[in-house]
């Protein structure tokens, strides 16, 4: 009986150690990784109507330029958590959807700085990380 208890205690301690390692890795991932927030059309329209200030990136998720730019957005969001990035997927929407909502002509992907519900700066096209960071810092 004594051997059984020792063996059982050893197995529980190994299981506990493995559990602690996995829990630590999960917490590390949650703390160090951040990503942009995808907005539905309704939530995007609500943010404009509420005159919110935010960073918006609009683009078609099936476009290759947008796919590579999404990695830049995730990198920026991970390194700069104070500036939340919102993304609107224009796939399947009419070509003038954002033109109507933001009152500006655009191409996708396009980055907008929106203050109090109005576009104060825009940059059409995909950017590399440092250009993206500089654009946001210069216009916030």
mmCIF file of C-alpha atoms in Angstrom:
data_model
loop_
_atom_site.group_PDB
_atom_site.id
_atom_site.type_symbol
_atom_site.label_atom_id
_atom_site.label_comp_id
_atom_site.label_asym_id
_atom_site.label_seq_id
_atom_site.Cartn_x
_atom_site.Cartn_y
_atom_site.Cartn_z
ATOM 1 C CA UNK A 1 0.000 0.000 0.000
ATOM 2 C CA UNK A 2 2.866 2.340 0.830
ATOM 3 C CA UNK A 3 4.445 1.768 -2.611
ATOM 4 C CA UNK A 4 1.130 2.487 -4.292
ATOM 5 C CA UNK A 5 0.847 5.840 -2.486
ATOM 6 C CA UNK A 6 4.425 6.801 -3.454
ATOM 7 C CA UNK A 7 3.831 5.853 -7.094
ATOM 8 C CA UNK A 8 0.503 7.695 -7.150
ATOM 9 C CA UNK A 9 2.064 10.812 -5.567
ATOM 10 C CA UNK A 10 4.894 10.753 -8.130
ATOM 11 C CA UNK A 11 2.424 10.508 -11.031
ATOM 12 C CA UNK A 12 0.337 13.356 -9.644
ATOM 13 C CA UNK A 13 3.426 15.535 -9.224
ATOM 14 C CA UNK A 14 4.529 14.853 -12.836
ATOM 15 C CA UNK A 15 1.008 15.580 -14.082
ATOM 16 C CA UNK A 16 0.939 18.764 -11.990
ATOM 17 C CA UNK A 17 4.276 19.885 -13.403
ATOM 18 C CA UNK A 18 3.096 19.322 -16.988
ATOM 19 C CA UNK A 19 -0.134 21.165 -16.209
ATOM 20 C CA UNK A 20 1.769 24.129 -14.752
ATOM 21 C CA UNK A 21 4.029 24.311 -17.834
ATOM 22 C CA UNK A 22 1.066 24.318 -20.231
ATOM 23 C CA UNK A 23 -0.775 26.856 -18.103
ATOM 24 C CA UNK A 24 2.315 29.076 -18.078
ATOM 25 C CA UNK A 25 2.637 28.879 -21.867
ATOM 26 C CA UNK A 26 -1.052 29.705 -22.296
ATOM 27 C CA UNK A 27 -0.807 32.739 -20.010
ATOM 28 C CA UNK A 28 2.373 33.909 -21.753
ATOM 29 C CA UNK A 29 0.600 33.713 -25.120
ATOM 30 C CA UNK A 30 -2.368 35.698 -23.817
ATOM 31 C CA UNK A 31 -0.146 38.391 -22.326
ATOM 32 C CA UNK A 32 2.246 38.850 -25.238
ATOM 33 C CA UNK A 33 -0.030 38.438 -28.251
ATOM 34 C CA UNK A 34 -2.626 40.936 -29.381
ATOM 35 C CA UNK A 35 -4.512 41.305 -32.587
ATOM 36 C CA UNK A 36 -6.758 43.803 -34.264
ATOM 37 C CA UNK A 37 -10.541 43.702 -33.826
ATOM 38 C CA UNK A 38 -12.736 42.865 -36.803
ATOM 39 C CA UNK A 39 -15.851 45.024 -36.939
ATOM 40 C CA UNK A 40 -19.104 44.007 -38.524
ATOM 41 C CA UNK A 41 -20.788 46.575 -40.748
ATOM 42 C CA UNK A 42 -23.300 47.333 -37.996
ATOM 43 C CA UNK A 43 -20.669 47.921 -35.298
ATOM 44 C CA UNK A 44 -18.608 50.034 -37.686
ATOM 45 C CA UNK A 45 -21.632 52.218 -38.441
ATOM 46 C CA UNK A 46 -22.366 52.517 -34.697
ATOM 47 C CA UNK A 47 -18.817 53.715 -34.003
ATOM 48 C CA UNK A 48 -19.191 56.385 -36.703
ATOM 49 C CA UNK A 49 -22.622 57.464 -35.399
ATOM 50 C CA UNK A 50 -21.285 57.586 -31.812
ATOM 51 C CA UNK A 51 -18.479 59.864 -33.057
ATOM 52 C CA UNK A 52 -15.781 57.551 -31.690
ATOM 53 C CA UNK A 53 -12.078 58.062 -32.361
ATOM 54 C CA UNK A 54 -10.211 55.018 -33.647
ATOM 55 C CA UNK A 55 -7.818 53.525 -36.201
ATOM 56 C CA UNK A 56 -9.598 51.730 -39.029
ATOM 57 C CA UNK A 57 -8.194 49.501 -41.731
ATOM 58 C CA UNK A 58 -10.549 48.521 -44.527
ATOM 59 C CA UNK A 59 -9.849 45.862 -47.086
ATOM 60 C CA UNK A 60 -10.958 42.732 -48.863
ATOM 61 C CA UNK A 61 -9.816 39.670 -46.908
ATOM 62 C CA UNK A 62 -9.365 37.682 -50.131
ATOM 63 C CA UNK A 63 -6.913 40.248 -51.570
ATOM 64 C CA UNK A 64 -3.241 39.202 -51.360
ATOM 65 C CA UNK A 65 -2.114 42.719 -50.386
ATOM 66 C CA UNK A 66 -4.610 42.730 -47.526
ATOM 67 C CA UNK A 67 -3.509 39.297 -46.340
ATOM 68 C CA UNK A 68 0.107 40.442 -46.015
ATOM 69 C CA UNK A 69 -1.003 43.714 -44.418
ATOM 70 C CA UNK A 70 -2.940 41.798 -41.750
ATOM 71 C CA UNK A 71 0.393 40.470 -40.459
ATOM 72 C CA UNK A 72 1.656 44.056 -40.180
ATOM 73 C CA UNK A 73 -1.514 45.025 -38.295
ATOM 74 C CA UNK A 74 -1.073 42.143 -35.849
ATOM 75 C CA UNK A 75 2.587 43.025 -35.272
ATOM 76 C CA UNK A 76 1.668 46.661 -34.651
ATOM 77 C CA UNK A 77 -1.150 45.727 -32.276
ATOM 78 C CA UNK A 78 1.118 43.385 -30.306
ATOM 79 C CA UNK A 79 3.794 46.067 -29.889
ATOM 80 C CA UNK A 80 1.444 49.045 -29.406
ATOM 81 C CA UNK A 81 -1.482 47.962 -27.275
ATOM 82 C CA UNK A 82 -2.633 51.478 -26.405
ATOM 83 C CA UNK A 83 -3.782 52.149 -29.993
ATOM 84 C CA UNK A 84 -6.554 49.689 -30.844
ATOM 85 C CA UNK A 85 -6.882 48.822 -34.543
ATOM 86 C CA UNK A 86 -10.249 47.969 -36.046
ATOM 87 C CA UNK A 87 -10.645 46.134 -39.341
ATOM 88 C CA UNK A 88 -13.626 46.160 -41.706
ATOM 89 C CA UNK A 89 -13.712 43.405 -44.307
ATOM 90 C CA UNK A 90 -15.094 44.800 -47.560
ATOM 91 C CA UNK A 91 -15.359 41.382 -49.216
ATOM 92 C CA UNK A 92 -18.796 41.030 -50.758
ATOM 93 C CA UNK A 93 -19.764 44.647 -50.123
ATOM 94 C CA UNK A 94 -20.446 47.125 -52.896
ATOM 95 C CA UNK A 95 -17.434 49.098 -54.081
ATOM 96 C CA UNK A 96 -18.846 52.367 -52.734
ATOM 97 C CA UNK A 97 -19.826 51.072 -49.260
ATOM 98 C CA UNK A 98 -17.014 52.866 -47.410
ATOM 99 C CA UNK A 99 -17.229 55.882 -49.692
ATOM 100 C CA UNK A 100 -20.820 56.380 -48.539
ATOM 101 C CA UNK A 101 -20.045 55.789 -44.862
ATOM 102 C CA UNK A 102 -16.841 57.845 -44.608
ATOM 103 C CA UNK A 103 -17.415 60.417 -47.358
ATOM 104 C CA UNK A 104 -13.996 59.765 -48.914
ATOM 105 C CA UNK A 105 -12.802 57.976 -52.036
ATOM 106 C CA UNK A 106 -10.717 54.938 -51.190
ATOM 107 C CA UNK A 107 -8.896 51.933 -52.504
ATOM 108 C CA UNK A 108 -8.251 48.872 -50.409
ATOM 109 C CA UNK A 109 -6.486 48.185 -48.224
ATOM 110 C CA UNK A 110 -6.787 51.625 -46.722
ATOM 111 C CA UNK A 111 -5.875 52.918 -43.268
ATOM 112 C CA UNK A 112 -7.944 55.664 -41.662
ATOM 113 C CA UNK A 113 -7.455 57.746 -38.566
ATOM 114 C CA UNK A 114 -10.953 58.640 -37.406
ATOM 115 C CA UNK A 115 -11.490 61.285 -34.745
ATOM 116 C CA UNK A 116 -14.957 62.064 -33.451
ATOM 117 C CA UNK A 117 -16.545 60.123 -36.300
ATOM 118 C CA UNK A 118 -14.698 62.025 -39.066
ATOM 119 C CA UNK A 119 -11.756 60.889 -41.177
ATOM 120 C CA UNK A 120 -8.749 63.055 -40.296
ATOM 121 C CA UNK A 121 -6.113 61.048 -42.198
ATOM 122 C CA UNK A 122 -6.048 58.199 -44.678
ATOM 123 C CA UNK A 123 -3.407 56.149 -46.406
ATOM 124 C CA UNK A 124 -4.414 53.975 -49.361
ATOM 125 C CA UNK A 125 -2.493 50.759 -49.873
ATOM 126 C CA UNK A 126 -0.611 48.272 -47.742
ATOM 127 C CA UNK A 127 2.260 49.538 -45.615
ATOM 128 C CA UNK A 128 5.309 47.941 -44.073
ATOM 129 C CA UNK A 129 5.394 47.902 -40.266
ATOM 130 C CA UNK A 130 7.538 51.000 -39.666
ATOM 131 C CA UNK A 131 5.671 53.093 -42.245
ATOM 132 C CA UNK A 132 2.384 51.983 -40.681
ATOM 133 C CA UNK A 133 3.648 52.890 -37.217
ATOM 134 C CA UNK A 134 4.924 56.285 -38.408
ATOM 135 C CA UNK A 135 1.632 57.054 -40.166
ATOM 136 C CA UNK A 136 -0.359 56.308 -37.017
ATOM 137 C CA UNK A 137 2.000 58.217 -34.712
ATOM 138 C CA UNK A 138 2.025 61.244 -37.019
ATOM 139 C CA UNK A 139 -1.757 61.426 -37.229
ATOM 140 C CA UNK A 140 -3.033 60.497 -33.771
#
